[in-house]
């Protein structure tokens, strides 16, 4: 079970939170004026990277506040949490942590058990 | 030969004898005995049958790693797969062996042994494929009867509890290295929790003779003094009889504590505690496990790991056999040899695969002084016997075979650091060339591994190593620890995974995984068939997939595979050890959350009245709602619902709707928010009026419906379906916080703040007139979909004119404290007007007669408002609302979508069933085109026939045509497709 650092309450067990999927997927301003394709991108399509991932959580059994986080999906490490109104941190803030589609760290991904 | 008590052991209370039963026969053991040690004391070695071949199996180890001696505890709800090597006996305990029928001695399933060519690697996938159809009728029933470990336990109510810990340091294990580490924490600022699976601390000091003195003191005295010293330190807490099973992310450990060691679990007293531990730092000191060597019939009862044999002598006070044969490939067996000799038990032979000139001097001295037959550069090739070892074959370097008569063979194939928990924590292992094993290398979390768990087998290095690893904590230093050892300082092991068979017969097998009956030949066959990756091979052969996860054999399997593939073991890699470390029962996980504590039950303030008046309840989410009311004792469900439905339309009925979700929406921008959340437009709506409202998800599909009451542009109250209340609130919160944080709006769940009564039927107005004498309920003054604030006695109430039955109706919102009084008042004044209470089933029937949908019954998350014919609810002039754009997606504007229609049988005698399919022809044989299905169907007492609602392809176009419908009788019948409204089509009754 993860420990998630709610920006309003502090670190709490994961079981108090609900995951809200990818963060920074903004609802289009003028839905009527955009193409089906663009609307579908907003409604249905989410990225699923190995490595840096921006995602939303809600402290559903706590303060009920939504907030954003940055998690390394290959190790489950939560690198940063920030409020909804805060600016999206740039990927370069987390340098050397971005993985290519097939790359992953030598320790922590659970895919390697033995040092070669 | 026979076993013999070792009365020097201080852990067994020899003056306190205990009677227990194994397969119905009474035996005697002593207080402190495990089932295994007590059976060994009684010379019982054959304790179970194997999983696949039903071969006789004995006690192989003396601990958690046991693959064979799994038993069922009949005196405790029949708990299966209990390790006989762990579970302590108590007076009157009843134990049964597993996997045999009718008895252990005469087992019908052992015929599998003769069929063994069928059961080789991958047998599940291959052998039973042909002929077609045999799987279901022949193979599966046979396998189900024969396979499996034990029988399921009886249902029982668990009394286990959960316990949470937050500590600075958690130490896993309570052996020598853990105690040394703990010593350095004495009096420190750290809160330390130590968890030991045994009932005694000390590990190797209790289990073997390897360490005779520490700092010149007898090791038992040193242990006693150390424990006393530790007990004075208030920052240290120790859990014994507690096994750590999981090492999760962020140093989260799960451990299971046995509270009833050596006693029968009592009623109403907790038997287990599940500990959930979060630590800043975890120190793994969980020791090592000895491994086996594969040779012909290495599964016969009588084969036992050498260190386990020694543990029985020291820890459990029983010498399993006074004249065993010892077979080893490494230095660790010296202490066993010495222990036996000191107890005047002479081993029959000592067989070492290592060359004579490489054997330790101490070892050779003991052997020569005692004239023990020694075979060096030799191997046990196999053993013979029926239900126990009768004879072993030794093959020397020249290939000569010597046969030795014996009943016990102690084997040691080397030592493995117990790396399970370390790999669960996602740490990475490294191969150790000296000890031929994997040991922890790089941790992923705040993990330190000390002692043999970390691959430190040399006692001389122990103190220094712990000091180094704990240096960053600034603790007291241990310095060099002086040991007097019966153990070589230079561990030497010769690689030996498997000994070649001398003779072949179908019964001769060399096992690698005893619990799953996997042989070394299965590994070879798997690789030959292309499963040359270790994770694939594991699944194909089921090697190390038993409940013991191959604790004594998985490294051997890697060794054998690496030799076949001509690769290094580090290249072959190891499979990932999965949590839990050892099985833990579901009852410990469930804890107290069972039966009435499984989920909260929510009851309305009228619940007791309902009970008194014959309500039969149904569960709606967590709520208990009256489903129907029995008016007389033998009234059936159908009779009651028909009676209630007729009655409401004729006179009046009241439904307890208090469970309905209610959300209050307030704030300067409440109107704008509501316009965005619902499909309807609330802008032109007058204050103190209400509206049926629809909520979509962003994909355009109907999510929930309810009635929205507008108090002002800054204040709304929305009702939701009973089951959807929590979802709707979090959906609103999500958009309020994440998409429109600029809107000033506050949301509050007020479901429990009000009770809601839905009174409807032609007489409802006259009843309310009597209850509330000052309120004018006339049509002009109180029209449909308006509401007002009133008083009932001293309490504020709200009355809304709305209806879910199609009759004239009112919803009364009252505070819970006044609810029962009002409810009873309704009946006092309503008695003359024929008022009854009705349940949810009648509500469903009546709404269906009017074609009102129920979200979640007539919709399934793939239905748009257009599909339901609810175009009129969409605010056409609104620029935007959730889901609006999706209503013009290519998929939502398709012509052939499924749409809501009504169906009635042409021949009114026919009954339409829920879930049946609408088809186009009377005679059908699958496959046939299905247009859609019936979502709701009822027998209407008001129409006098059956009717249904259905979602069918192109439904709107098919209205006024005929189709067919399938039935549970297997015959179809004709139905008319009509608009989904069946009763009072012009809403005259509703508006009257
Ligand atoms: Zn919070």
mmCIF file with all atom_site columns, C-alpha atoms in Angstrom, chain B residues 175-177 179-180 202-223 288 310 314 332 334-336 338-339 452 456-462 481-489:
data_model
loop_
_atom_site.group_PDB
_atom_site.id
_atom_site.type_symbol
_atom_site.label_atom_id
_atom_site.label_alt_id
_atom_site.label_comp_id
_atom_site.label_asym_id
_atom_site.label_entity_id
_atom_site.label_seq_id
_atom_site.pdbx_PDB_ins_code
_atom_site.Cartn_x
_atom_site.Cartn_y
_atom_site.Cartn_z
_atom_site.occupancy
_atom_site.B_iso_or_equiv
_atom_site.pdbx_formal_charge
_atom_site.auth_seq_id
_atom_site.auth_comp_id
_atom_site.auth_asym_id
_atom_site.auth_atom_id
_atom_site.pdbx_PDB_model_num
ATOM 1  C CA . UNK B 1 175 ? 17.543 -15.283 15.803 1.00 0.00 ? 175 UNK B CA 1
ATOM 2  C CA . UNK B 1 176 ? 21.145 -14.577 16.704 1.00 0.00 ? 176 UNK B CA 1
ATOM 3  C CA . UNK B 1 177 ? 21.765 -11.702 14.300 1.00 0.00 ? 177 UNK B CA 1
ATOM 4  C CA . UNK B 1 179 ? 19.219 -10.193 18.829 1.00 0.00 ? 179 UNK B CA 1
ATOM 5  C CA . UNK B 1 180 ? 22.682 -8.738  18.221 1.00 0.00 ? 180 UNK B CA 1
ATOM 6  C CA . UNK B 1 202 ? 17.396 -17.292 19.717 1.00 0.00 ? 202 UNK B CA 1
ATOM 7  C CA . UNK B 1 203 ? 17.099 -19.110 16.382 1.00 0.00 ? 203 UNK B CA 1
ATOM 8  C CA . UNK B 1 204 ? 20.259 -21.041 15.656 1.00 0.00 ? 204 UNK B CA 1
ATOM 9  C CA . UNK B 1 205 ? 21.184 -21.007 19.375 1.00 0.00 ? 205 UNK B CA 1
ATOM 10 C CA . UNK B 1 206 ? 18.048 -23.050 20.101 1.00 0.00 ? 206 UNK B CA 1
ATOM 11 C CA . UNK B 1 207 ? 17.945 -25.088 16.918 1.00 0.00 ? 207 UNK B CA 1
ATOM 12 C CA . UNK B 1 208 ? 21.489 -26.406 16.717 1.00 0.00 ? 208 UNK B CA 1
ATOM 13 C CA . UNK B 1 209 ? 24.670 -27.117 18.517 1.00 0.00 ? 209 UNK B CA 1
ATOM 14 C CA . UNK B 1 210 ? 26.781 -24.940 16.223 1.00 0.00 ? 210 UNK B CA 1
ATOM 15 C CA . UNK B 1 211 ? 27.586 -22.231 18.772 1.00 0.00 ? 211 UNK B CA 1
ATOM 16 C CA . UNK B 1 212 ? 28.723 -23.594 22.100 1.00 0.00 ? 212 UNK B CA 1
ATOM 17 C CA . UNK B 1 213 ? 29.929 -20.355 23.690 1.00 0.00 ? 213 UNK B CA 1
ATOM 18 C CA . UNK B 1 214 ? 29.641 -16.593 23.182 1.00 0.00 ? 214 UNK B CA 1
ATOM 19 C CA . UNK B 1 215 ? 32.210 -14.454 24.936 1.00 0.00 ? 215 UNK B CA 1
ATOM 20 C CA . UNK B 1 216 ? 33.180 -17.551 26.868 1.00 0.00 ? 216 UNK B CA 1
ATOM 21 C CA . UNK B 1 217 ? 29.653 -18.123 28.215 1.00 0.00 ? 217 UNK B CA 1
ATOM 22 C CA . UNK B 1 218 ? 27.438 -21.093 27.459 1.00 0.00 ? 218 UNK B CA 1
ATOM 23 C CA . UNK B 1 219 ? 25.286 -19.878 24.578 1.00 0.00 ? 219 UNK B CA 1
ATOM 24 C CA . UNK B 1 220 ? 22.040 -20.594 26.470 1.00 0.00 ? 220 UNK B CA 1
ATOM 25 C CA . UNK B 1 221 ? 23.273 -18.423 29.347 1.00 0.00 ? 221 UNK B CA 1
ATOM 26 C CA . UNK B 1 222 ? 24.314 -15.666 26.957 1.00 0.00 ? 222 UNK B CA 1
ATOM 27 C CA . UNK B 1 223 ? 20.838 -15.821 25.404 1.00 0.00 ? 223 UNK B CA 1
ATOM 28 C CA . UNK B 1 288 ? 18.368 -19.210 5.905  1.00 0.00 ? 288 UNK B CA 1
ATOM 29 C CA . UNK B 1 310 ? 19.379 -31.418 14.335 1.00 0.00 ? 310 UNK B CA 1
ATOM 30 C CA . UNK B 1 314 ? 17.862 -29.547 20.143 1.00 0.00 ? 314 UNK B CA 1
ATOM 31 C CA . UNK B 1 332 ? 27.355 -27.509 7.545  1.00 0.00 ? 332 UNK B CA 1
ATOM 32 C CA . UNK B 1 334 ? 29.542 -31.219 11.200 1.00 0.00 ? 334 UNK B CA 1
ATOM 33 C CA . UNK B 1 335 ? 27.374 -30.023 14.100 1.00 0.00 ? 335 UNK B CA 1
ATOM 34 C CA . UNK B 1 336 ? 24.760 -32.718 13.461 1.00 0.00 ? 336 UNK B CA 1
ATOM 35 C CA . UNK B 1 338 ? 28.940 -34.060 16.645 1.00 0.00 ? 338 UNK B CA 1
ATOM 36 C CA . UNK B 1 339 ? 25.520 -33.780 18.326 1.00 0.00 ? 339 UNK B CA 1
ATOM 37 C CA . UNK B 1 452 ? 22.571 -15.441 7.146  1.00 0.00 ? 452 UNK B CA 1
ATOM 38 C CA . UNK B 1 456 ? 26.733 -13.749 6.060  1.00 0.00 ? 456 UNK B CA 1
ATOM 39 C CA . UNK B 1 457 ? 27.253 -17.367 7.137  1.00 0.00 ? 457 UNK B CA 1
ATOM 40 C CA . UNK B 1 458 ? 30.591 -16.850 8.861  1.00 0.00 ? 458 UNK B CA 1
ATOM 41 C CA . UNK B 1 459 ? 29.851 -16.120 12.529 1.00 0.00 ? 459 UNK B CA 1
ATOM 42 C CA . UNK B 1 460 ? 33.159 -14.293 12.928 1.00 0.00 ? 460 UNK B CA 1
ATOM 43 C CA . UNK B 1 461 ? 31.951 -11.569 10.548 1.00 0.00 ? 461 UNK B CA 1
ATOM 44 C CA . UNK B 1 462 ? 28.545 -11.099 12.145 1.00 0.00 ? 462 UNK B CA 1
ATOM 45 C CA . UNK B 1 481 ? 31.952 -11.091 19.023 1.00 0.00 ? 481 UNK B CA 1
ATOM 46 C CA . UNK B 1 482 ? 33.846 -14.118 20.285 1.00 0.00 ? 482 UNK B CA 1
ATOM 47 C CA . UNK B 1 483 ? 32.274 -17.445 19.422 1.00 0.00 ? 483 UNK B CA 1
ATOM 48 C CA . UNK B 1 484 ? 33.249 -21.014 20.281 1.00 0.00 ? 484 UNK B CA 1
ATOM 49 C CA . UNK B 1 485 ? 31.958 -22.927 17.288 1.00 0.00 ? 485 UNK B CA 1
ATOM 50 C CA . UNK B 1 486 ? 31.273 -26.448 16.133 1.00 0.00 ? 486 UNK B CA 1
ATOM 51 C CA . UNK B 1 487 ? 31.396 -25.225 12.600 1.00 0.00 ? 487 UNK B CA 1
ATOM 52 C CA . UNK B 1 488 ? 34.111 -24.692 10.038 1.00 0.00 ? 488 UNK B CA 1
ATOM 53 C CA . UNK B 1 489 ? 35.244 -21.131 9.433  1.00 0.00 ? 489 UNK B CA 1
#
